[in-house]
Amino acid sequence: MRAIAVSTFRAEPALVEIPKPDPRPGQVRVRIEYASLNPLDGQLADGSLDGPAPQAFPLVVGVDYAGRVDMIGSGDNRFRVGDHVFGRTGGPAAGAGTYCDYVCVPQDSAITLVPRGLDARIAAALPSAGMAAAQILDAVSPRGHESLVVVGAAGGVGSCLTQLAKARDVRVIAAVRGDERSRMGSLGAVVTIDVTDGPAADAVRAACPDGVDALADLASATSEEFAAHAATLRPGALALSTRGVAAGAPLPDGVRGVDFRLDPSPVLLDVLAAGAADGVLRVPIDSELPLEKAPQALERNRIGGARGKTVIVLREHGRC
Ligand SMILES: NC(=O)c1ccc[n+]([C@@H]2O[C@H](COP(=O)([O-])OP(=O)(O)OC[C@H]3O[C@@H](n4cnc5c(N)ncnc54)[C@H](OP(=O)(O)O)[C@@H]3O)[C@@H](O)[C@H]2O)c1
């Protein structure tokens, strides 16, 4: 089968031919129609999981997918051959990358049926970004009605988080690169700040002089950048990083730092998919590309500039 894989960590991802996997007991094999790109994909190919986790090369890139169950391993199973499914795999380290024609996943992992009315491309774009957004919102704003600064709000996680927060009456201050006021406003942000105009913290203080209740920082790569955003928070606030820079960051008195870690679940996928099928949750698609263009898409994601998800097309839904 075709796959985009790296031959060793930090090698360039390339199109290769590898054997089609067979499902083990308790697994299903999915014939992938669409995969979606997450920043994690490039990070994993760069060796961010190098260390204790088992690795086998070539390492197939990607975690999100939508497709059809085409084979079922022995044992109990909740799926049937032909089911239209989507989900998030355990990833390349588990031998389950998704930039390829077939992937085998445990039937009790984050995999579920694509609901009626949900486009398969959107289903493929939803898992990582949607589940992260929902779990981040639960962490930073459990009661709703708070104010929340989202740094990196124009990306995959941020676009979903802004909408889910708005639905919970959370006032989102979106910090983005470039003039995204119209787009972020349509997703539910009450204030949009262009970080290229000057220090974002100054603009946040101008918008919220009494301080902000929570921070979801999806962009800062250093503790210092993260701390600069957290300086706008009031005592008792929570400051969350998706990039692992909260621990050890110099935070204001009374502000608690949290490093977020996604906990994928099929139940959460069902909830998000229902919202997307109803049109309550919009998952913006920036571009669709054939599999062989995925290496360029990974490179482009490192540089930035996308405004929505990149979908990799293995085969159009319903076609052989
Ligand atoms: N820990 C976890 O479990 C977990 C789960 C999900 C995601 N994540 C991480 O969370 C991050 C965001 O994920 P994503 O899927 O939303 O990525 P994405 O779709 O690539 O979006 C990232 C967004 O951040 C923006 N950005 C970058 N630097 C910025 C800055 N200094 N100020 C404001 N905006 C900035 C980007 O704008 P430009 O395109 O203009 O650069 C882009 O809009 C990634 O690093 C991802 O690995 C972690």
Short mmCIF file of N, CA and C and ligand atoms in Angstrom, two decimals, residues 38-40 43 132 151-152 154-158 175-177 195 218-219 225 242-243 260-262 301 303-307 309, ligand 1:
data_model
loop_
_atom_site.label_atom_id
_atom_site.label_comp_id
_atom_site.label_asym_id
_atom_site.label_seq_id
_atom_site.Cartn_x
_atom_site.Cartn_y
_atom_site.Cartn_z
N ASN A 38 -2.09 17.40 11.41
CA ASN A 38 -1.93 18.10 12.69
C ASN A 38 -0.46 18.42 12.88
N PRO A 39 -0.14 19.53 13.62
CA PRO A 39 1.27 19.84 13.86
C PRO A 39 2.02 18.67 14.49
N LEU A 40 1.30 17.86 15.28
CA LEU A 40 1.91 16.69 15.92
C LEU A 40 2.55 15.76 14.90
N GLN A 43 5.94 16.80 14.23
CA GLN A 43 6.73 16.69 15.46
C GLN A 43 7.12 15.23 15.71
N ALA A 132 -9.27 18.02 21.34
CA ALA A 132 -8.41 18.90 22.15
C ALA A 132 -9.20 20.13 22.58
N VAL A 151 -4.58 31.93 22.57
CA VAL A 151 -3.44 32.33 21.73
C VAL A 151 -3.25 31.27 20.66
N GLY A 152 -3.26 31.70 19.38
CA GLY A 152 -3.23 30.74 18.28
C GLY A 152 -4.65 30.33 17.90
N ALA A 154 -6.63 31.03 15.52
CA ALA A 154 -7.06 30.85 14.12
C ALA A 154 -6.78 29.45 13.59
N GLY A 155 -6.05 28.61 14.36
CA GLY A 155 -5.69 27.28 13.87
C GLY A 155 -6.79 26.26 14.08
N GLY A 156 -6.44 24.99 13.90
CA GLY A 156 -7.42 23.91 14.00
C GLY A 156 -8.05 23.83 15.38
N VAL A 157 -7.22 23.75 16.43
CA VAL A 157 -7.76 23.66 17.79
C VAL A 157 -8.46 24.96 18.14
N GLY A 158 -7.83 26.10 17.83
CA GLY A 158 -8.39 27.39 18.22
C GLY A 158 -9.73 27.69 17.59
N ALA A 175 -6.18 35.71 20.20
CA ALA A 175 -4.88 36.28 19.81
C ALA A 175 -4.37 35.49 18.61
N VAL A 176 -4.20 36.18 17.49
CA VAL A 176 -3.88 35.52 16.22
C VAL A 176 -2.79 36.29 15.50
N ARG A 177 -2.27 35.67 14.44
CA ARG A 177 -1.33 36.40 13.60
C ARG A 177 -2.07 36.91 12.38
N VAL A 195 -1.32 39.69 17.00
CA VAL A 195 -0.08 39.71 17.80
C VAL A 195 1.07 40.38 17.03
N LEU A 218 -2.11 28.02 22.66
CA LEU A 218 -1.90 26.94 21.68
C LEU A 218 -0.67 27.21 20.83
N ALA A 219 0.05 28.31 21.13
CA ALA A 219 1.10 28.73 20.20
C ALA A 219 2.47 28.92 20.85
N GLU A 225 7.37 33.32 26.64
CA GLU A 225 6.22 33.79 25.85
C GLU A 225 4.91 33.46 26.58
N THR A 242 -0.67 24.00 25.34
CA THR A 242 -0.70 22.72 24.61
C THR A 242 0.71 22.34 24.15
N ARG A 243 1.68 23.20 24.43
CA ARG A 243 3.03 22.96 23.91
C ARG A 243 4.03 22.60 24.99
N PHE A 260 -1.40 20.71 28.94
CA PHE A 260 -2.52 19.89 28.45
C PHE A 260 -2.01 18.62 27.76
N ARG A 261 -2.74 17.54 27.98
CA ARG A 261 -2.49 16.31 27.24
C ARG A 261 -3.83 15.72 26.80
N LEU A 262 -3.96 15.50 25.51
CA LEU A 262 -5.22 14.99 24.96
C LEU A 262 -5.48 13.56 25.44
N ASN A 301 2.98 23.46 7.08
CA ASN A 301 2.43 23.60 8.43
C ASN A 301 3.50 24.11 9.40
N ILE A 303 5.84 26.17 8.63
CA ILE A 303 6.02 27.61 8.35
C ILE A 303 4.83 28.40 8.88
N GLY A 304 3.62 27.81 8.79
CA GLY A 304 2.40 28.48 9.26
C GLY A 304 1.66 29.13 8.12
N GLY A 305 0.57 29.80 8.47
CA GLY A 305 -0.21 30.54 7.48
C GLY A 305 -1.50 29.86 7.09
N ALA A 306 -1.68 28.58 7.44
CA ALA A 306 -2.94 27.92 7.08
C ALA A 306 -4.07 28.49 7.93
N ARG A 307 -5.25 28.55 7.38
CA ARG A 307 -6.42 29.03 8.12
C ARG A 307 -7.49 27.96 8.10
N LYS A 309 -8.01 23.37 8.50
CA LYS A 309 -7.35 22.07 8.44
C LYS A 309 -6.91 21.73 7.02
N1 LIG B 1 -0.68 18.50 24.04
C1 LIG B 1 -1.63 17.97 23.29
O1 LIG B 1 -2.20 16.93 23.61
C2 LIG B 1 -2.03 18.70 22.04
C3 LIG B 1 -3.24 18.40 21.38
C4 LIG B 1 -3.58 19.14 20.25
C5 LIG B 1 -2.72 20.12 19.78
N2 LIG B 1 -1.54 20.34 20.43
C6 LIG B 1 -0.62 21.39 19.98
O2 LIG B 1 -1.32 22.63 19.98
C7 LIG B 1 -0.78 23.48 18.96
C8 LIG B 1 -1.92 24.03 18.09
O3 LIG B 1 -2.50 22.97 17.35
P1 LIG B 1 -3.38 23.27 16.06
O4 LIG B 1 -3.82 21.96 15.54
O5 LIG B 1 -4.39 24.31 16.35
O6 LIG B 1 -2.27 23.90 15.08
P2 LIG B 1 -2.49 24.77 13.74
O7 LIG B 1 -3.77 24.39 13.08
O8 LIG B 1 -1.22 24.66 12.97
O9 LIG B 1 -2.69 26.25 14.28
C9 LIG B 1 -1.71 26.94 14.99
C10 LIG B 1 -2.13 28.41 14.98
O10 LIG B 1 -1.30 29.16 15.87
C11 LIG B 1 -0.95 30.36 15.20
N3 LIG B 1 0.23 30.94 15.82
C12 LIG B 1 1.51 30.51 15.74
N4 LIG B 1 2.30 31.31 16.48
C13 LIG B 1 1.50 32.26 17.02
C14 LIG B 1 1.71 33.36 17.88
N5 LIG B 1 2.93 33.65 18.35
N6 LIG B 1 0.65 34.12 18.25
C15 LIG B 1 -0.60 33.84 17.79
N7 LIG B 1 -0.87 32.81 16.97
C16 LIG B 1 0.17 32.03 16.60
C17 LIG B 1 -0.79 29.93 13.77
O11 LIG B 1 -0.81 31.07 12.91
P3 LIG B 1 0.13 31.05 11.59
O12 LIG B 1 -0.40 29.93 10.76
O13 LIG B 1 -0.04 32.39 11.01
O14 LIG B 1 1.52 30.75 12.09
C18 LIG B 1 -2.01 29.04 13.60
O15 LIG B 1 -3.16 29.81 13.32
C19 LIG B 1 0.22 22.62 18.19
O16 LIG B 1 1.54 22.89 18.65
C20 LIG B 1 -0.17 21.20 18.54
O17 LIG B 1 0.92 20.28 18.45
C21 LIG B 1 -1.18 19.65 21.54
#
